[in-house]
XYZ file of C-alpha atoms in Angstrom:
597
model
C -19.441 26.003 55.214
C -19.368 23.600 52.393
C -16.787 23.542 50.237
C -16.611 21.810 46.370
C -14.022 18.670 45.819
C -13.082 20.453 42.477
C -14.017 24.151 41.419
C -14.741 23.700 38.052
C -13.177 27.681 36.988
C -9.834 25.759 37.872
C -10.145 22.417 37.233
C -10.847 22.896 33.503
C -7.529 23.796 32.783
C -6.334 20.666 34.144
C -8.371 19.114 32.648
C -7.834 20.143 28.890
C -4.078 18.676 29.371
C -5.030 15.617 29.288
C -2.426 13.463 27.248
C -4.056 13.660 23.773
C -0.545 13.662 21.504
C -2.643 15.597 18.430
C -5.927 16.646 17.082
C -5.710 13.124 15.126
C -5.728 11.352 18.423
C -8.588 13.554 19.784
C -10.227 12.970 16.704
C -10.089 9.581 16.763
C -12.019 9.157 20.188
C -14.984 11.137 18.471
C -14.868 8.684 15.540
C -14.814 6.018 18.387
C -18.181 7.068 19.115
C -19.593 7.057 16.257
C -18.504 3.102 15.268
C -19.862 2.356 19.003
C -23.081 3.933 18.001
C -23.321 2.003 14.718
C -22.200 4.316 12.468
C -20.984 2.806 9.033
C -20.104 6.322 7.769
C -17.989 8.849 9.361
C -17.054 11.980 8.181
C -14.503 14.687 9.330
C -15.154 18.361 7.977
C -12.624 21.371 8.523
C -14.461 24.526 8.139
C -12.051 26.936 6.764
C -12.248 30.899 6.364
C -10.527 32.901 3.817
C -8.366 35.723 5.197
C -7.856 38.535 2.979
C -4.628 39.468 1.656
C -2.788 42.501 4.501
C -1.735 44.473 1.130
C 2.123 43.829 2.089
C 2.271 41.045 -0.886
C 1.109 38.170 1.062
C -1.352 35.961 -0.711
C -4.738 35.300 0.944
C -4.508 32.431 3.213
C -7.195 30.118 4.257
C -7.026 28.820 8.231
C -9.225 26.360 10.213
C -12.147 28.216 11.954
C -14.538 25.006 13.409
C -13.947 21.056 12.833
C -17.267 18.781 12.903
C -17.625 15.073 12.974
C -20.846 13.654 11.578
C -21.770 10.015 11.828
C -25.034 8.368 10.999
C -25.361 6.363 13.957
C -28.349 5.431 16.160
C -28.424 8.827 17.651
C -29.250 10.085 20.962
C -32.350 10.558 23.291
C -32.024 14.084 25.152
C -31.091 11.957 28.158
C -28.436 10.355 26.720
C -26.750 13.828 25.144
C -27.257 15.146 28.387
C -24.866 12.456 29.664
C -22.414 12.256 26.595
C -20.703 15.568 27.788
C -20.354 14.819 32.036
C -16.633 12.900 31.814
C -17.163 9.830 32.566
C -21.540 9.660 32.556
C -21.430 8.272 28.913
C -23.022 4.729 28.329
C -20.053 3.470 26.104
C -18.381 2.932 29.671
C -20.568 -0.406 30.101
C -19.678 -1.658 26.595
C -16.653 -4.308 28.401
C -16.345 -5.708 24.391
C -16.145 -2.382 22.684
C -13.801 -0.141 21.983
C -14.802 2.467 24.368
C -13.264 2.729 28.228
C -14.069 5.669 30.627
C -17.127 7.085 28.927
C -14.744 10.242 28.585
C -13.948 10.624 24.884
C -16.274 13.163 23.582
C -15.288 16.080 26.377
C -11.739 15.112 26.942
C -10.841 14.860 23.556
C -12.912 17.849 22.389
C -11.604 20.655 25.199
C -8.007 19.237 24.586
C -8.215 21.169 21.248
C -11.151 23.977 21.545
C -12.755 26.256 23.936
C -16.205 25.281 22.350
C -17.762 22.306 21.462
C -21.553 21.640 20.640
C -23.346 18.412 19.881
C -26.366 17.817 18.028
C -27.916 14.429 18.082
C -31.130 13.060 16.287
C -33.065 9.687 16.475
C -35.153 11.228 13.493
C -34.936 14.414 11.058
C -37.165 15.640 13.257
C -36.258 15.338 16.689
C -32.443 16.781 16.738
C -31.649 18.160 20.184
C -28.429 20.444 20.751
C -26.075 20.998 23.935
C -22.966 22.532 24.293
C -19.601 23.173 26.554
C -18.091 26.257 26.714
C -14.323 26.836 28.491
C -14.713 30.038 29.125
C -18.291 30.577 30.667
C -17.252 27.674 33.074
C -13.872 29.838 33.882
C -15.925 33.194 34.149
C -18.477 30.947 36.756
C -21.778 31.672 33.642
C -21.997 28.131 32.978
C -21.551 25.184 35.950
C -23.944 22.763 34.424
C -24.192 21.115 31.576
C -27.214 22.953 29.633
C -30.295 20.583 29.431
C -30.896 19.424 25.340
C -33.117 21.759 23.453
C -34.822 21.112 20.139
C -32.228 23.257 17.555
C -31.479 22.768 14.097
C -27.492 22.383 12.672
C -27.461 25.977 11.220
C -27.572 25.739 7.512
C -24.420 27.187 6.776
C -22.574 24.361 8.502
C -25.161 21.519 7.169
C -24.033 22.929 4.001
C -20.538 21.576 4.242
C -22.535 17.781 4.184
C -24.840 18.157 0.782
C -28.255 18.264 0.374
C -29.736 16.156 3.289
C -28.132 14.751 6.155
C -28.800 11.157 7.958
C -31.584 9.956 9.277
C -30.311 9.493 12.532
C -27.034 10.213 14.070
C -24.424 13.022 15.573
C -22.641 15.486 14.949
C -20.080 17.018 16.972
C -18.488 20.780 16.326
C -15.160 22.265 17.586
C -14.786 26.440 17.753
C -13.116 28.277 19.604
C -9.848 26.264 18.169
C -6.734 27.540 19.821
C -4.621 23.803 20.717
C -4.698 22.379 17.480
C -1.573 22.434 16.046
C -2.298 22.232 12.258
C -4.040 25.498 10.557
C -5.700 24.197 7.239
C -7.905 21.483 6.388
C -5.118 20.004 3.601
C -2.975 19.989 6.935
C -5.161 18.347 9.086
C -5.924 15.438 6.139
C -2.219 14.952 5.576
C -1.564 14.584 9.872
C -4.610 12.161 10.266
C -4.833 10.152 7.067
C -1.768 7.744 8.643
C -3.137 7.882 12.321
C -6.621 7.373 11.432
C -5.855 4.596 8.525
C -4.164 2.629 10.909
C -6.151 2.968 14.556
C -9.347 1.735 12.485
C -7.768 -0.735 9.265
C -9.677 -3.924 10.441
C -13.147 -1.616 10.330
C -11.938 0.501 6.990
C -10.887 -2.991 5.139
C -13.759 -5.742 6.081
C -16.248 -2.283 5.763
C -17.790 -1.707 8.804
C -16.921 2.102 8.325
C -16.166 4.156 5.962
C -14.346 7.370 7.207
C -14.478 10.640 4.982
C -12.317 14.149 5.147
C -13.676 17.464 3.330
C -12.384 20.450 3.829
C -15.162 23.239 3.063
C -14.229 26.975 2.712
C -17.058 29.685 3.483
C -18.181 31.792 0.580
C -21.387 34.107 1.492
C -23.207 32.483 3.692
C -22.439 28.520 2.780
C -19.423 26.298 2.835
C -18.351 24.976 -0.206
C -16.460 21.556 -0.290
C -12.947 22.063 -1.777
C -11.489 18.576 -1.126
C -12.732 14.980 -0.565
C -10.798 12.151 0.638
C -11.183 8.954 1.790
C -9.346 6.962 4.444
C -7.725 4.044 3.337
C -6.385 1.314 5.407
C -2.913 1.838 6.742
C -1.474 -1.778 7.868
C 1.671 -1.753 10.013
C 1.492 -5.539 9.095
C 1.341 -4.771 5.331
C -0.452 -7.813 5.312
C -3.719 -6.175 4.033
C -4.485 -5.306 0.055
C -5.876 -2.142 -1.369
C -4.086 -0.077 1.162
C -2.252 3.534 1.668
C 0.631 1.881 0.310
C 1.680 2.776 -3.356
C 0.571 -0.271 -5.698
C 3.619 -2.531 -5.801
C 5.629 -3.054 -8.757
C 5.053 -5.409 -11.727
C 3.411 -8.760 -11.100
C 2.761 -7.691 -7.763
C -0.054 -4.884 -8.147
C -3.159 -5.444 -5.928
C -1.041 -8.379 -3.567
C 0.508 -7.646 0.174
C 3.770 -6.766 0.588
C 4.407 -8.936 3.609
C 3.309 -12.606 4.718
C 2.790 -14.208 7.601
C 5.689 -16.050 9.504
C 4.639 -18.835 10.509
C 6.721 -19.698 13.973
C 5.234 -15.743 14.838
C 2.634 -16.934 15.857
C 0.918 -17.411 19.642
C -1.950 -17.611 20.748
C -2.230 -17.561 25.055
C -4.471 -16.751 27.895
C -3.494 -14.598 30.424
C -5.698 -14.358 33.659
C -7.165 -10.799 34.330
C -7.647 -9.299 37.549
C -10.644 -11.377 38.672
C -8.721 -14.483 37.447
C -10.708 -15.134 34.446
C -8.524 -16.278 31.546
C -8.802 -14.355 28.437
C -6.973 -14.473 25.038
C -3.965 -13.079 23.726
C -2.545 -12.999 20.431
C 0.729 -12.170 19.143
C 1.688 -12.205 15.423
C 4.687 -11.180 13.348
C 4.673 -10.896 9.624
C 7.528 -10.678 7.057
C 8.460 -8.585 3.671
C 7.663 -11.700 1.020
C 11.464 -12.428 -0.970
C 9.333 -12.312 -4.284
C 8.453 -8.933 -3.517
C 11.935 -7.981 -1.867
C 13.567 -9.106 -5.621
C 10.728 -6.754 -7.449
C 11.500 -3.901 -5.537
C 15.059 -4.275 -5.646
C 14.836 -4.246 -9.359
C 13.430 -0.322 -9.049
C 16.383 1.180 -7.266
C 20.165 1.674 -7.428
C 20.035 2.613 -4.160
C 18.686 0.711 -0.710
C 15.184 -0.500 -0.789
C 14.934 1.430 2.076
C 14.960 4.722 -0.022
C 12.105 3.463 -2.104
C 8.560 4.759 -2.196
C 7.562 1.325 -0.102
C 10.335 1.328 2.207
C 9.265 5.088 3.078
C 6.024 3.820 3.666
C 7.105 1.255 6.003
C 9.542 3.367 7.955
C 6.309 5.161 9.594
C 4.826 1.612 10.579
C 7.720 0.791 12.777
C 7.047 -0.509 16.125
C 4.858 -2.881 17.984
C 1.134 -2.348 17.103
C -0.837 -2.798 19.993
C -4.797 -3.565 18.979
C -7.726 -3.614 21.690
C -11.017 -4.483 20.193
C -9.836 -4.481 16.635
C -8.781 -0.852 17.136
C -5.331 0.270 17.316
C -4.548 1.880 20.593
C -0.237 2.623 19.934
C 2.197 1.407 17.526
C 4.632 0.968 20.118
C 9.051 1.479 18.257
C 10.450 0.947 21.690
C 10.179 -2.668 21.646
C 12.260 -3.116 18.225
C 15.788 -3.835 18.498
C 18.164 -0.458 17.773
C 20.248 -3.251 15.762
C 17.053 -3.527 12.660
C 16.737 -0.118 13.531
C 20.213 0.445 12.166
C 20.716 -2.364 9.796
C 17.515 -1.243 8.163
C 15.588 -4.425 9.362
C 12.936 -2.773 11.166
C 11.030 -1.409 8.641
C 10.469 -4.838 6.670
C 8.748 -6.937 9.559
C 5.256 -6.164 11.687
C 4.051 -7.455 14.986
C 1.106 -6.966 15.959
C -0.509 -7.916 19.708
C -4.288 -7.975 20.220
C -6.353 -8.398 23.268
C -9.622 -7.130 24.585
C -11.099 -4.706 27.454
C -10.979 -7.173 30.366
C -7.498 -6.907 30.040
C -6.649 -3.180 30.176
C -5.935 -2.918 34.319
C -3.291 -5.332 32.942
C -1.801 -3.698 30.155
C -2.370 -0.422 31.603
C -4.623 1.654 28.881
C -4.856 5.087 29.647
C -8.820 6.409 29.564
C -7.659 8.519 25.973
C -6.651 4.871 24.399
C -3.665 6.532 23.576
C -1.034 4.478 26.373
C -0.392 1.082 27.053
C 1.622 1.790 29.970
C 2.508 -1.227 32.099
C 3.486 -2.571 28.274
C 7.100 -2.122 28.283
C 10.837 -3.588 27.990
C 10.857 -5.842 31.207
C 13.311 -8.429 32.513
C 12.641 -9.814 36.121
C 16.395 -11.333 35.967
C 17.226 -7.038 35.713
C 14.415 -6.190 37.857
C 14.596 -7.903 41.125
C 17.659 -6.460 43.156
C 15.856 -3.086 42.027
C 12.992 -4.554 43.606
C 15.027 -5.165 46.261
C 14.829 -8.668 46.474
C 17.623 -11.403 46.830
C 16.605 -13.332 43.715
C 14.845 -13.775 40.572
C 12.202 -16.363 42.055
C 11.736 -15.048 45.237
C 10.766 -11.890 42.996
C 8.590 -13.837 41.368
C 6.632 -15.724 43.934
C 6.320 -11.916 45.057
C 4.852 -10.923 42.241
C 2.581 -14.154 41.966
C 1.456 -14.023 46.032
C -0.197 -10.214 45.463
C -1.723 -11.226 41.870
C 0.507 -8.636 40.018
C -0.219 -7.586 37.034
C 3.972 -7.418 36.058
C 3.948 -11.162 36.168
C 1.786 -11.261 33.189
C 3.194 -9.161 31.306
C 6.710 -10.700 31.920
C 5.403 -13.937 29.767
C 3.728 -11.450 27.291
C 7.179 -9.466 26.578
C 8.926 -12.792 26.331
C 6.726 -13.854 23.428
C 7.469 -10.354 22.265
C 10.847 -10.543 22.108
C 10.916 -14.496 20.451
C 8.497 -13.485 17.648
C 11.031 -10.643 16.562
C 14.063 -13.052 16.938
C 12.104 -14.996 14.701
C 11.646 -12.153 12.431
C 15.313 -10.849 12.224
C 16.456 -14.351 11.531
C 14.496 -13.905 8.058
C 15.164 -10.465 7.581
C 18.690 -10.633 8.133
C 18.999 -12.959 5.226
C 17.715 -10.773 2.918
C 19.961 -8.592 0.482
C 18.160 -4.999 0.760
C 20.390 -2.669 -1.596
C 19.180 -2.624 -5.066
C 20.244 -4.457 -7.901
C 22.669 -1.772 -8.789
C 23.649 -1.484 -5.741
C 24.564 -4.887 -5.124
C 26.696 -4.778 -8.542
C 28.533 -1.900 -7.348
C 29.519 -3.440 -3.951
C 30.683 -6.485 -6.003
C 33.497 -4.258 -7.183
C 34.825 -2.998 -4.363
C 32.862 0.001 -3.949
C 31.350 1.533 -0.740
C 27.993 0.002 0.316
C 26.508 3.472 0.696
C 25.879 5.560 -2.568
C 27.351 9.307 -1.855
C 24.560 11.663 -2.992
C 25.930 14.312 -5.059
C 24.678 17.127 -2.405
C 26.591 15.475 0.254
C 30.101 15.416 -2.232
C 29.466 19.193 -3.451
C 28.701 20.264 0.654
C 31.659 18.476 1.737
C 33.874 20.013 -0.986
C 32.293 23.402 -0.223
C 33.287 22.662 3.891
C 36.901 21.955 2.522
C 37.411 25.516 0.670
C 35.719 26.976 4.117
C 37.317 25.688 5.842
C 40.928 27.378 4.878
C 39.391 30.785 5.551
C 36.957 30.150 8.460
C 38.865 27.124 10.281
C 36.170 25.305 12.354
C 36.870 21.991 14.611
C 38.024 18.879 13.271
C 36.146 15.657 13.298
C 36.840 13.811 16.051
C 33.613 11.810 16.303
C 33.651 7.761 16.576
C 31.748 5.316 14.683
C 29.878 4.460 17.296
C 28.870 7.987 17.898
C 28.110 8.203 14.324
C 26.117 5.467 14.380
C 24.140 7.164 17.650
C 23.868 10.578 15.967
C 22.494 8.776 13.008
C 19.823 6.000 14.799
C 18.308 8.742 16.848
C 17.008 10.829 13.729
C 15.718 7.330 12.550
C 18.383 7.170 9.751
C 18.492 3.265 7.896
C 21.721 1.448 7.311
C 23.904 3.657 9.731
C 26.704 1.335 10.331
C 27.020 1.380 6.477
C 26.978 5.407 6.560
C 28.877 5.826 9.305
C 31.804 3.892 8.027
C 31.721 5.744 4.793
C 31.690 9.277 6.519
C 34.949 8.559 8.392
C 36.415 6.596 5.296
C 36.011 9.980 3.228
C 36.536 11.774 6.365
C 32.784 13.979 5.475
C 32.570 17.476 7.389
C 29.041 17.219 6.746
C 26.253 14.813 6.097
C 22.722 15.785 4.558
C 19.657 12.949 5.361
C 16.196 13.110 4.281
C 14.032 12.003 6.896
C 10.441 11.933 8.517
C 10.357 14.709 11.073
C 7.334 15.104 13.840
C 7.322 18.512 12.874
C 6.759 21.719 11.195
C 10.658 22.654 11.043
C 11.626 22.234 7.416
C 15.119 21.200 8.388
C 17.208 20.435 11.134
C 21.407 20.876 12.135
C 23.476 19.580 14.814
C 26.783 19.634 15.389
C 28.971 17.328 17.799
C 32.891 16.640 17.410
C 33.266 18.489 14.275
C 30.591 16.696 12.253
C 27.454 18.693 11.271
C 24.131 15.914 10.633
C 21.439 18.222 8.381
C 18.377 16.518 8.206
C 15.866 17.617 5.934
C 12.057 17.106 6.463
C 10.384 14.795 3.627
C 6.993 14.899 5.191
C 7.266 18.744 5.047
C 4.720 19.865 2.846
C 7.599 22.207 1.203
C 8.699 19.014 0.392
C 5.749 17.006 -0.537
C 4.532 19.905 -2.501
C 7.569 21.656 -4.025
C 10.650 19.986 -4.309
C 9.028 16.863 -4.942
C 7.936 18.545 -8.653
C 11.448 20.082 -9.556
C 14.295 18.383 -10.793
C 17.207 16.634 -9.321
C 19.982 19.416 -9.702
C 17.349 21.806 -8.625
C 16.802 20.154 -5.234
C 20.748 19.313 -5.227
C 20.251 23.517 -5.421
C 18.587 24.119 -2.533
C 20.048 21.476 -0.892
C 23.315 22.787 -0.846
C 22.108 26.311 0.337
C 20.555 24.737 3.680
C 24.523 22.844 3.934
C 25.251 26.539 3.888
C 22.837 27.808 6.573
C 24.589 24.732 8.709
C 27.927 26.033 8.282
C 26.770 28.910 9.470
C 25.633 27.358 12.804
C 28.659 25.344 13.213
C 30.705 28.496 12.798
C 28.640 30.419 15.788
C 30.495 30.825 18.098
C 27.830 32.573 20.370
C 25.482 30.330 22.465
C 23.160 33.423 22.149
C 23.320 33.779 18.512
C 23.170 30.166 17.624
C 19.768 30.372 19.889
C 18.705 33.289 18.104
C 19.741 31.151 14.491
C 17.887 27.817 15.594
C 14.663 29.851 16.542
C 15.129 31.419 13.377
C 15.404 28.427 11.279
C 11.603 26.529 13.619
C 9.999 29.725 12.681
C 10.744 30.042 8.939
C 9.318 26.292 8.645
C 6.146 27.034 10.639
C 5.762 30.349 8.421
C 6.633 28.067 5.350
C 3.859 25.517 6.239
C 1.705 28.159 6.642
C 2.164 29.905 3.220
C 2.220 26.251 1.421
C -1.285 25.461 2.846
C -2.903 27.790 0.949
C -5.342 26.485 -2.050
C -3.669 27.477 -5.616
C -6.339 29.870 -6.118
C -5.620 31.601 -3.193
C-alpha cells in the first residue's frame, strides 16, 4: 500500500505557521512579486464591512472582511498561475539577482493570514484567468490539487475598490476567509505597514521604481467605496534619504537629511560564497549632522530624544540588513545596550547590503524575514564551547570544512568597528535641549520631572500611610535594566533621579508592539507604567487634548498601578492584568471606527 510523504488535511496547518511576524511582513512578500514582475505600481486595498450598531449603545463599527494586492505587472500565462500557488513551483526561484528566494511567497504568506486566497492574473484585459486555495476544502479532503486557471472576471464589486478601469496587464491577489491577521480595520492595517513597508522597499519608493498605494474601501450596496488613500513614503533607518516619513526638519533645514555619512564607516569587502566565488559586501554607518543636532535642540526644553525626530528615529534602531536593495530585518541586537541607554542609538544608522549568492551564508529564511547565522559572534568566546583548545585551532576548523561562521566572524568585526566609529561621534554630542542644557548649568537634575510623575508620586506618599505597600529597595543598576528593556532613552540619567527623589512610581511614554494601551510592573517597591504612544488612543485622542488633560488621565492609569502593586493575590493581579490587555484591544477596536460611524 502506498502511502503519501505529507497528507495535505494535516500538513496545512503546519504549514500556515510559518514565521511571518505580521500581515505587513506577509504583505510584503506579495508586493515582492509584483516589483519582480515589473510592476511600477502597487496597491494594497482593505475591503471593509460595516457592522450595524447591537442596540446596547455601541456605535457601528467597520472590520476587515478581504485584503487584495493589485500590481500592473507583466502578468501571468495560465501555466505560470498554475505554478505561482505550488510552494516552491514559482519562477521567481531562478531569479539568483532578485529579490525573490524559494518561489514560496504568494502561498506562504497568504495562508499565514487567511483561509482563502484567489489570484487573478492577465497578460491582456481580455485574457484574465483565476485560481484559488482554499484551507478548508484541503482539510475536509474536497480540494488536493491546485484547480487548473479558468477564464473569470474580478467581480465588479471588488474591481470597484480600483476606479474605473484596471491595468492592462498584471495581478491581483485576494485574502478572505481572514482569521490570523491581527489588525481589524483598514486605518489599522495602514498605520502597522506604512513603517514596515516604507522601509523594506525605500531604495525602490525613492529612485521610483514603485510606487506603493493603501485604500481602504467600505461596501455600500453592491460597490466599495474608497474612504482613504495613502501613499508609502520612504522610511530610511539611515535618515540619509530626503522627502521621507520623517516630519520636515526645522528651520533652514526643511527638505535636507537628517544624518550624513561617516566617512571611516565605510567598507567595502568580498566574502567567498559557498562555491568559492567572491562576491561583495558593503557596510555603511551614517551620523545625525551637528548642524541639525543644534536646530533641533533649539525646539525642546527637554532631550532631543523626546522630539518629534528623535521619536521617529527610535523605531529605526538596529542594524538594517538589505539583500537586493530590499530590506530583509532591521536587526537592534547588534547595538550596544550602552547608546541604547545613553540615548545614542537612535542618532546613528548602519546599514549592510549584499546579494542572493550569499544567503546560505547569512542564513535568510525562505519568508525574507531572518538573517539567522547574522548574529553577535566572538571565536575568542566561542571555541572552548566548540570544544576546542584554542582560538586558531578553532579557526583552521572552521576554515578546513569551508564554514560559513568564518565569514561571518570578519563581517561582525566590521560591524562592531563601524559603530565604535559611530559612538565616538555621537558621544560628543550634547543631546538635551537648549533649555535643558541651561538648567543643568545650575545645578539642576539632568532629567526634567514631568508633572504626572511629581503629582503620582505625591499621591503614592498619602497612600501610602493608609495602604502601606513595600519600600523601594531597587538598585541603579536594576533601574537602569527595568528601564533599557521597555526601550526607555537616557536611563542612567532617570535612574539616578528616581532614587535621588526616592520616586514610588515612574510613568514613560513609549512605543509598545502592541494593542495594550498601557503597561505596569512592579519589582522592589518601584512600579514602571508605561504608556503606549503608538496606541491609536493615543495618536488619535490624547494627542488633540491639552496638557493638564492628559496629566488627567495620566494620573488615573498611576492609580490603576497602585492598584496592582497593592494586590496581594497572584489570582487577582492575573485577573487585573488580563483586564487591563483586554480594555486596550476593545479600545483599539472602538477608535478604528470612521467618524461617521
Amino acid at each position: 500500500m502506498s502511502r503519501p510523504f505529507i497528507r495535505g488535511q494535516v500538513a496545512i496547518d503546519s504549514m500556515r505557521d510559518n514565521g511571518f511576524l505580521s500581515a505587513a511582513h506577509a504583505l510584503a512578500e506579495l508586493i515582492d512579486n509584483s516589483i519582480q514582475a515589473e510592476a511600477d505600481r502597487v496597491e494594497l486595498v482593505a475591503f471593509e464591512v460595516k457592522k450595524e450598531a447591537s442596540g446596547d449603545g455601541r456605535r457601528a463599527t467597520k472590520r476587515i472582511d478581504k485584503i487584495g494586492v493589485l500590481d500592473n505587472g507583466k502578468g501571468m500565462t495560465p501555466e505560470t498561475l498554475h505554478l505561482a500557488l505550488e510552494f516552491g513551483a514559482s519562477e521567481n526561484r531562478n531569479d539568483r539577482l532578485g529579490i525573490g528566494k524559494f518561489g514560496m511567497g504568494l502561498p506562504n504568506s497568504s495562508i499565514s493570514q487567511c483561509k482563502h486566497v484567489e489570484v487573478w492574473s492577465w497578460k491582456s484585459p481580455s485574457e484574465t484567468y483565476y485560481t484559488y486555495l482554499d484551507i478548508d476544502e484541503i482539510k475536509d479532503g474536497q480540494l488536493e490539487q491546485i484547480p487548473e486557471p479558468i477564464k473569470k472576471e474580478i467581480p465588479a464589486s471588488i474591481a470597484s475598490a480600483f476606479g474605473e478601469t484596471l491595468p492592462k496587464s498584471g495581478t491581483f491577489v485576494l485574502w478572505s476567509k481572514i482569521d490570523r491577521c491581527q489588525w481589524k480595520t483598514g486605518s489599522s492595517i495602514y498605520r502597522h505597514t506604512q513603517d514596515i513597508v516604507g522601509r523594506a522597499y525605500r531604495n525602490f519608493l525613492k529612485k521610483d521604481k514603485v510606487s506603493i498605494w493603501f485604500r481602504a474601501a467600505e461596501l455600500q450596496g453592491s460597490i466599495h467605496v474608497v474612504g482613504e488613500e495613502h501613499k508609502f513614503l520612504p522610511n530610511d533607518p539611515m535618515y540619509l534619504m530626503k522627502n521621507t516619513s520623517l516630519p520636515e526638519l526645522p528651520g533652514e533645514f526643511k527638505g535636507e537629511s537628517m544624518f550624513e555619512l561617516c566617512s571611516d564607516c565605510d567598507y567595502e569587502f568580498k566574502v567567498p560564497d559557498e562555491n568559492g566565488t567572491e562576491q561583495l559586501v558593503r557596510i555603511t554607518g551614517s551620523v545625525l549632522k551637528r548642524s541639525v543636532l543644534e536646530e533641533i535642540r533649539k525646539t525642546t526644553r527637554s532631550t532631543i530624544g523626546h522630539t518629534e525626530w528623535g521619536k521617529h528615529c527610535a523605531k529605526n534602531i538596529g542594524i538594517s540588513v538589505m539583500r537586493s536593495g530590499r530590506e530583509l530585518a532591521l536587526v537592534p541586537e547588534f547595538i550596544k545596550s550602552e547608546a541604547k541607554d545613553k540615548g545614542w542609538a537612535r542618532f546613528y544608522g548602519i546599514q549592510i547590503e549584499f546579494g542572493p549568492a550569499l544567503d546560505n551564508i547569512f542564513g535568510v529564511t525562505n519568508n525574507k524575514q531572518h538573517v539567522v547565522n547574522l548574529r553577535m559572534m566572538r571565536p575568542s568566546e566561542d571555541y572552548e564551547r566548540e570544544g576546542f583548545d584554542s582560538e586558531q585551532e578553532y579557526r583552521s576548523d572552521l576554515l578546513a570544512n569551508n564554514d560559513p561562521k568564518l565569514r561571518i566572524y570578519e563581517i561582525v568585526s566590521h560591524i562592531k568597528e563601524v559603530e565604535s566609529n559611530l559612538i565616538s561621534r555621537v558621544g560628543l554630542y550634547d543631546l538635551r535641549g537648549k533649555a535643558a542644557s541651561e538648567k543643568a548649568i545650575t545645578g539642576d537634575s539632568d532629567v526634567d520631572i514631568k508633572p504626572v510623575n511629581e503629582a503620582a508620586n505625591e499621591k503614592y506618599k498619602k497612600r501610602e500611610q493608609l495602604h502601606p505597600t513595600e519600600a523601594p529597595s531597587i538598585s541603579k543598576e536594576e533601574l537602569e535594566n527595568e528601564l533599557s528593556g521597555i526601550g526607555a532613552d537616557n536611563v542612567e540619567e532617570k535612574a539616578r533621579t528616581i532614587l535621588d527623589k526616592q520616586l514610588q512610581v515612574w510613568v514613560e511614554e513609549i512605543p509598545m508592539a502592541t494593542t495594550a494601551f498601557f503597561d505596569v510592573s512592579t519589582k522592589k517597591g518601584f512600579t514602571l507604567l508605561q504608556i503606549n504612544s503608538k496606541h491609536v488612543f493615543n495618536t488619535k485622542i490624547l494627542s488633540q487634548v491639552s496638557d493638564s488633560q492628559r496629566e488627567a488621565l495620566e494620573i488615573c492609569l498611576a492609580g490603576w498601578a497602585r492598584m496592582e502593586r497593592e494586590c496581594s493575590s497572584e489570582k487577582r493581579l492575573a485577573q487585573l492584568e488580563m483586564a487591563r490587555r483586554d480594555w486596550g484591544q476593545l479600545l483599539d477596536d472602538y477608535l478604528e471606527v470612521d467618524d461617521e460611524s
